[in-house]
mmCIF file with all atom_site columns, C-alpha atoms in Angstrom:
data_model
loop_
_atom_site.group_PDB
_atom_site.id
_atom_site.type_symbol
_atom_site.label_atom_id
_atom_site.label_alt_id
_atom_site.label_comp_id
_atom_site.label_asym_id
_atom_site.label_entity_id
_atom_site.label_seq_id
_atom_site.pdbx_PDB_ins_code
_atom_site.Cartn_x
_atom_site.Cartn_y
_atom_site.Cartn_z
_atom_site.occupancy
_atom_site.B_iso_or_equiv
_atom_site.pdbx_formal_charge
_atom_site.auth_seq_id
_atom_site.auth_comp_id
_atom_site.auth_asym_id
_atom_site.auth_atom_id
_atom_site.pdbx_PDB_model_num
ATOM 1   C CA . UNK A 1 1   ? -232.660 -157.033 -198.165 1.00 0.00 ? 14  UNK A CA 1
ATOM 2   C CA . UNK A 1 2   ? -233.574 -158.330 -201.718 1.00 0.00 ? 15  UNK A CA 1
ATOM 3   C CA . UNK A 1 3   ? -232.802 -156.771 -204.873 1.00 0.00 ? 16  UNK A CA 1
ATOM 4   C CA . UNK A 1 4   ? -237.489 -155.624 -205.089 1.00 0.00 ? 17  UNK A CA 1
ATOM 5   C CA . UNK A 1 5   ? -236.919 -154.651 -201.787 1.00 0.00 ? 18  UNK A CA 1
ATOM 6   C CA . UNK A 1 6   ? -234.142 -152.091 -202.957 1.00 0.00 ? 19  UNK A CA 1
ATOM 7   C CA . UNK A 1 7   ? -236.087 -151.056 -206.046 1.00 0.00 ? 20  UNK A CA 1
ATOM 8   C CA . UNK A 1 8   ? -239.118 -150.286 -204.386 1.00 0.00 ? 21  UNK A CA 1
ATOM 9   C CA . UNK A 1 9   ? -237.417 -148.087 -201.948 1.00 0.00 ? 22  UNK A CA 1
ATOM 10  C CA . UNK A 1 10  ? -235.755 -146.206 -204.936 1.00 0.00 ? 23  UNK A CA 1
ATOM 11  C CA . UNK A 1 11  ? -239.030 -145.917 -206.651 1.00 0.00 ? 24  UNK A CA 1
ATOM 12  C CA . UNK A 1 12  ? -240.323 -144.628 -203.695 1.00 0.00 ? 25  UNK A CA 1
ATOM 13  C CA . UNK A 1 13  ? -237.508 -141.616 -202.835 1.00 0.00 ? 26  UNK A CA 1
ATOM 14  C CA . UNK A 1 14  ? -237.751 -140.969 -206.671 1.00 0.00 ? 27  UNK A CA 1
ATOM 15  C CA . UNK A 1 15  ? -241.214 -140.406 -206.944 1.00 0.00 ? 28  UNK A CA 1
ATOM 16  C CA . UNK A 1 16  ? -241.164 -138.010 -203.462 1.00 0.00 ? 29  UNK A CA 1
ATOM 17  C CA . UNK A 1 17  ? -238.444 -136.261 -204.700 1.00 0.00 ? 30  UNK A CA 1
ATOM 18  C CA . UNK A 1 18  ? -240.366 -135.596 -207.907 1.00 0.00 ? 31  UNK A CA 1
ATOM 19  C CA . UNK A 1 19  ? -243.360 -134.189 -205.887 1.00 0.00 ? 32  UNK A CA 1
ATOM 20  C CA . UNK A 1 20  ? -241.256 -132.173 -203.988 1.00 0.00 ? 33  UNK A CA 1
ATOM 21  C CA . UNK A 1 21  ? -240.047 -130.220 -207.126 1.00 0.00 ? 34  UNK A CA 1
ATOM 22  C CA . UNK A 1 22  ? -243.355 -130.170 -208.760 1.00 0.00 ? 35  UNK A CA 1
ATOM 23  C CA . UNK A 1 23  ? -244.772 -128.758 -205.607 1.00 0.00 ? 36  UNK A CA 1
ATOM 24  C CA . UNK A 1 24  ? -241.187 -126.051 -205.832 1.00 0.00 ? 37  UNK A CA 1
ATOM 25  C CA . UNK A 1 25  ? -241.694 -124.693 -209.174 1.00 0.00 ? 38  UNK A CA 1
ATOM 26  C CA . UNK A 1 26  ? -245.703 -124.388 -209.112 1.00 0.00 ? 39  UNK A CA 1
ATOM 27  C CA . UNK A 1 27  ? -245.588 -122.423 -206.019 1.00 0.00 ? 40  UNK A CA 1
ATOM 28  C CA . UNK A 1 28  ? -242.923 -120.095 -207.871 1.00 0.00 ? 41  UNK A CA 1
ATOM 29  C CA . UNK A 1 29  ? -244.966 -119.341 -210.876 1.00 0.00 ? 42  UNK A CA 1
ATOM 30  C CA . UNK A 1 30  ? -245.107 -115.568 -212.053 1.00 0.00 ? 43  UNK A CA 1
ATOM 31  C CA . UNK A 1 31  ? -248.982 -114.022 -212.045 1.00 0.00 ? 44  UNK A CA 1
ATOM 32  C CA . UNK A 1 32  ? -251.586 -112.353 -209.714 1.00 0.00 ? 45  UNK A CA 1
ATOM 33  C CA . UNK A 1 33  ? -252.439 -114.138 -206.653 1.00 0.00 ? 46  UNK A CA 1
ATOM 34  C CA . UNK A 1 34  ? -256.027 -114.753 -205.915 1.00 0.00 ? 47  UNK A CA 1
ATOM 35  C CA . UNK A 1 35  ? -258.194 -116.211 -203.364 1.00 0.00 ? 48  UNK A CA 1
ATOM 36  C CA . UNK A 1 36  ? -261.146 -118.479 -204.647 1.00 0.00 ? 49  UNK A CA 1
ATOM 37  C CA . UNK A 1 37  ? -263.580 -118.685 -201.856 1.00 0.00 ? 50  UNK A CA 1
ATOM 38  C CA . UNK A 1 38  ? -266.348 -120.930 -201.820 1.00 0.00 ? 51  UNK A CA 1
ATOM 39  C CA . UNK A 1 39  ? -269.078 -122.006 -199.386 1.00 0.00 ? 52  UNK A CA 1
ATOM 40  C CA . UNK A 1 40  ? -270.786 -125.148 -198.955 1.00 0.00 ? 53  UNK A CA 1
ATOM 41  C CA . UNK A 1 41  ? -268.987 -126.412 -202.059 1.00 0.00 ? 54  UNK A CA 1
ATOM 42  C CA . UNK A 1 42  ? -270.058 -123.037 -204.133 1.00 0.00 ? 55  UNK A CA 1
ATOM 43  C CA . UNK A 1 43  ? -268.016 -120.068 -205.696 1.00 0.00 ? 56  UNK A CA 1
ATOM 44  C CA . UNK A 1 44  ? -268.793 -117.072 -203.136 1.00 0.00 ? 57  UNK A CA 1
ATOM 45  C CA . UNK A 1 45  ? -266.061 -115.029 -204.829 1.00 0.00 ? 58  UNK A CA 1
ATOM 46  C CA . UNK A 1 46  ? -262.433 -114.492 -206.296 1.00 0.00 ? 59  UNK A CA 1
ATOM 47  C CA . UNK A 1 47  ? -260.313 -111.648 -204.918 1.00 0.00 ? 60  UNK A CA 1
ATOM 48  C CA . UNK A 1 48  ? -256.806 -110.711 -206.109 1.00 0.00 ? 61  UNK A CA 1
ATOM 49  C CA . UNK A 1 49  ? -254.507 -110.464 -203.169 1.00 0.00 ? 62  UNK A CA 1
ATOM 50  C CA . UNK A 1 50  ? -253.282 -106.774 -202.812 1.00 0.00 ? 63  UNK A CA 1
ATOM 51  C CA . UNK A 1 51  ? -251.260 -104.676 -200.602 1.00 0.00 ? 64  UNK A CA 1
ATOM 52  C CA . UNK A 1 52  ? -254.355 -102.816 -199.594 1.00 0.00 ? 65  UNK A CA 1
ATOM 53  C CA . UNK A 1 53  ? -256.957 -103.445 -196.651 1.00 0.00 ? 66  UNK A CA 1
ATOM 54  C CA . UNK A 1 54  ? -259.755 -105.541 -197.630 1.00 0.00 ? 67  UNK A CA 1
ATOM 55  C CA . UNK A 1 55  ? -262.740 -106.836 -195.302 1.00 0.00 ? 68  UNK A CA 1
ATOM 56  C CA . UNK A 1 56  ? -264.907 -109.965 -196.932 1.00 0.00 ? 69  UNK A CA 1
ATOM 57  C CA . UNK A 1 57  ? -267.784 -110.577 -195.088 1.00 0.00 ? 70  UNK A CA 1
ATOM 58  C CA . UNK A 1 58  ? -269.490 -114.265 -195.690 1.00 0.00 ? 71  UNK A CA 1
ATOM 59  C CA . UNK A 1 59  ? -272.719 -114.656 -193.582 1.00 0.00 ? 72  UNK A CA 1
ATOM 60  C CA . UNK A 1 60  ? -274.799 -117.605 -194.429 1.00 0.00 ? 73  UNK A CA 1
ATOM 61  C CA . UNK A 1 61  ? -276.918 -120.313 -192.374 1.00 0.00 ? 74  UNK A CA 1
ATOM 62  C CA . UNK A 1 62  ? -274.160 -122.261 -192.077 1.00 0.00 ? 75  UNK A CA 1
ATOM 63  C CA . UNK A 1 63  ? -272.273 -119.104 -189.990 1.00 0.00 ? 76  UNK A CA 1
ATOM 64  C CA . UNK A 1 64  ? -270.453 -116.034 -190.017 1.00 0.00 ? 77  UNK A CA 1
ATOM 65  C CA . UNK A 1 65  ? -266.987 -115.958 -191.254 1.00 0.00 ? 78  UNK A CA 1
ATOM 66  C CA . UNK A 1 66  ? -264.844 -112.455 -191.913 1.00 0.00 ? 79  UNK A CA 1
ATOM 67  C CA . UNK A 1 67  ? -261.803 -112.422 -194.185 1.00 0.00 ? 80  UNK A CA 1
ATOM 68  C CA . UNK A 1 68  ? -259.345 -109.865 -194.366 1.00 0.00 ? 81  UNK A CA 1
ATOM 69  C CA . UNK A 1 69  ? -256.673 -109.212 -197.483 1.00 0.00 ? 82  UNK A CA 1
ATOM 70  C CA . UNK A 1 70  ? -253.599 -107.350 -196.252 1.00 0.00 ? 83  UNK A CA 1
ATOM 71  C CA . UNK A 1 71  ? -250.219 -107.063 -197.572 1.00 0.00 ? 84  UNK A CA 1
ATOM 72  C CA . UNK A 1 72  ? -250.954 -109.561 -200.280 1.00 0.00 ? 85  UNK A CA 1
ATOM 73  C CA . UNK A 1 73  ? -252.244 -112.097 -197.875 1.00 0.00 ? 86  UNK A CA 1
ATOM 74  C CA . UNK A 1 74  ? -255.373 -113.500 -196.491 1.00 0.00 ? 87  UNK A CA 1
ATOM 75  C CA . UNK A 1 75  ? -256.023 -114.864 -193.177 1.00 0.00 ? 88  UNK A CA 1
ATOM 76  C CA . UNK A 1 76  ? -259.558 -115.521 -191.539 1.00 0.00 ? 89  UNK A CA 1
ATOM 77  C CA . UNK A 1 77  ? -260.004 -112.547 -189.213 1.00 0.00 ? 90  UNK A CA 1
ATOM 78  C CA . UNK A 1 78  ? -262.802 -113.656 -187.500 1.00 0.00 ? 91  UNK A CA 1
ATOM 79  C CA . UNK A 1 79  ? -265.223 -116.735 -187.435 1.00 0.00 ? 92  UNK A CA 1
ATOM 80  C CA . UNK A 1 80  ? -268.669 -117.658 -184.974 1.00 0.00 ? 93  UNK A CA 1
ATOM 81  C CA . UNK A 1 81  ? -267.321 -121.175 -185.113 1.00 0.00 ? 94  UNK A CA 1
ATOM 82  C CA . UNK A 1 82  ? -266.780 -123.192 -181.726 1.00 0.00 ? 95  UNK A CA 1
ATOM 83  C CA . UNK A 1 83  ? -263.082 -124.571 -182.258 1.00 0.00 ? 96  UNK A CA 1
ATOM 84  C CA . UNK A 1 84  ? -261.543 -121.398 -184.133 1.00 0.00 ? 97  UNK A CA 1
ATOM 85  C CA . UNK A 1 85  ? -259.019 -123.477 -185.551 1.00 0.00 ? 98  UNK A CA 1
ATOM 86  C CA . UNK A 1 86  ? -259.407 -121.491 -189.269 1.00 0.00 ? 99  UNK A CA 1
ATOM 87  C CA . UNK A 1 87  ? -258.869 -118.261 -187.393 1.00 0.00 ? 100 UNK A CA 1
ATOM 88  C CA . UNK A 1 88  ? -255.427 -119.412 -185.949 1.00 0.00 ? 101 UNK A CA 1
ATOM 89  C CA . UNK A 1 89  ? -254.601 -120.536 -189.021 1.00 0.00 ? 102 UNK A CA 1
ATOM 90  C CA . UNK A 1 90  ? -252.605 -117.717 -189.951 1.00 0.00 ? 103 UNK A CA 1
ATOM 91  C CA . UNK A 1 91  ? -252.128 -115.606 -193.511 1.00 0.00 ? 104 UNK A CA 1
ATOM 92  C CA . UNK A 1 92  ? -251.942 -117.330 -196.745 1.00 0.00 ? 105 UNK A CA 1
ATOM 93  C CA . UNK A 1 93  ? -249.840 -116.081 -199.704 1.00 0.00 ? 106 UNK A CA 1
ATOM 94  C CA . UNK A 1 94  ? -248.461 -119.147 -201.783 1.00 0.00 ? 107 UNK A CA 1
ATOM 95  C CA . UNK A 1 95  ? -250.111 -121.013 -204.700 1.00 0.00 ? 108 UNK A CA 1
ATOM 96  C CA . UNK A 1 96  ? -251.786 -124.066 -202.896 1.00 0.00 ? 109 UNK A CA 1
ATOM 97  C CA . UNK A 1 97  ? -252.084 -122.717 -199.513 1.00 0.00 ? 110 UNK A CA 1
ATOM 98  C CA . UNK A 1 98  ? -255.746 -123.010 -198.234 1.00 0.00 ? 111 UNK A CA 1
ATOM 99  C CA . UNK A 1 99  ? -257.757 -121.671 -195.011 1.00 0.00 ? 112 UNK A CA 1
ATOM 100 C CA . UNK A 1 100 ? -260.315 -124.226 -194.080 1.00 0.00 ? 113 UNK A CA 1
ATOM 101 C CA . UNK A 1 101 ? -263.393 -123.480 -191.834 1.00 0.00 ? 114 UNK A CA 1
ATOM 102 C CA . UNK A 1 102 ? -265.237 -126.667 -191.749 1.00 0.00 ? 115 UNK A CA 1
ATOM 103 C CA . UNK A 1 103 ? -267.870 -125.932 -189.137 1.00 0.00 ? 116 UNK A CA 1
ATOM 104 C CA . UNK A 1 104 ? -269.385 -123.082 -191.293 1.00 0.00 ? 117 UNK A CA 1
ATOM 105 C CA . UNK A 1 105 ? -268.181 -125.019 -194.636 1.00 0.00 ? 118 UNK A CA 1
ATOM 106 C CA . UNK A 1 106 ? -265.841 -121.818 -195.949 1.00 0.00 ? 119 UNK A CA 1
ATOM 107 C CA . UNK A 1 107 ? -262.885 -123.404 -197.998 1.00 0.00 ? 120 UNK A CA 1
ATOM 108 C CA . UNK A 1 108 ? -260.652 -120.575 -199.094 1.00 0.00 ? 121 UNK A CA 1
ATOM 109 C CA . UNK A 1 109 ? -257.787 -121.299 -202.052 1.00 0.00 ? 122 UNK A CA 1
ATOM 110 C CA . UNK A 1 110 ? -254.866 -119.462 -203.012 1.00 0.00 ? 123 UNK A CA 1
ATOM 111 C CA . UNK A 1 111 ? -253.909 -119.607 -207.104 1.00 0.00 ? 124 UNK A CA 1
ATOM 112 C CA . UNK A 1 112 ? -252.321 -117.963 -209.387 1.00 0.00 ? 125 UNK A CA 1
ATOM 113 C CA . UNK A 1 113 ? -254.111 -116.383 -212.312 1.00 0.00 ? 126 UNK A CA 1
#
């Protein structure tokens, strides 16, 4: 090994160790937890994630989607789509996470506000 090849490898733990942390503290930031949902590329909504029961419906000509907020999560309940891959998906709660329905173009975002 030469001395760039050793320097490039430090570089390169360096800079994923500084993602990792970035990545650490922003999901740790204090605030209310929304989900921004959009279809097709377009704001259908913000909710706040709360402890109590919450059905979203989204029915456009793309498909039929149905979220549900529970417990401070959100987790596509149900969807028309062939592969259901967004439905098994599971519930999100941390800053970043995202539930992705691609057949009936519903992109779901968690921040913090």
């Amino acid at each position: 090994m030469k001395k760039s090849d050793i320097t490039i490898i430090i570089l390169i733990v360096l800079t994923a160790i500084v993602f990792i942390a970035y990545q650490k503290l922003n999901s740790q930031k204090e605030g209310k937890l929304i989900a921004e949902i959009y279809v097709a590329d377009e704001l259908f909504g913000t909710y706040e994630l709360t402890d109590e029961e919450q059905k979203i419906l989204i029915d456009t000509i793309y498909g039929t989607n149905i979220l549900i907020i529970h417990n401070k999560t959100i987790e596509m309940y149900e969807s028309d789509c062939d592969n259901q891959l967004c439905v098994h998906m599971g519930a999100k709660s941390k800053n970043g996470e995202m539930i992705v329905c691609l057949p009936n173009k519903v992109f779901v975002e968690i921040k913090i506000k």
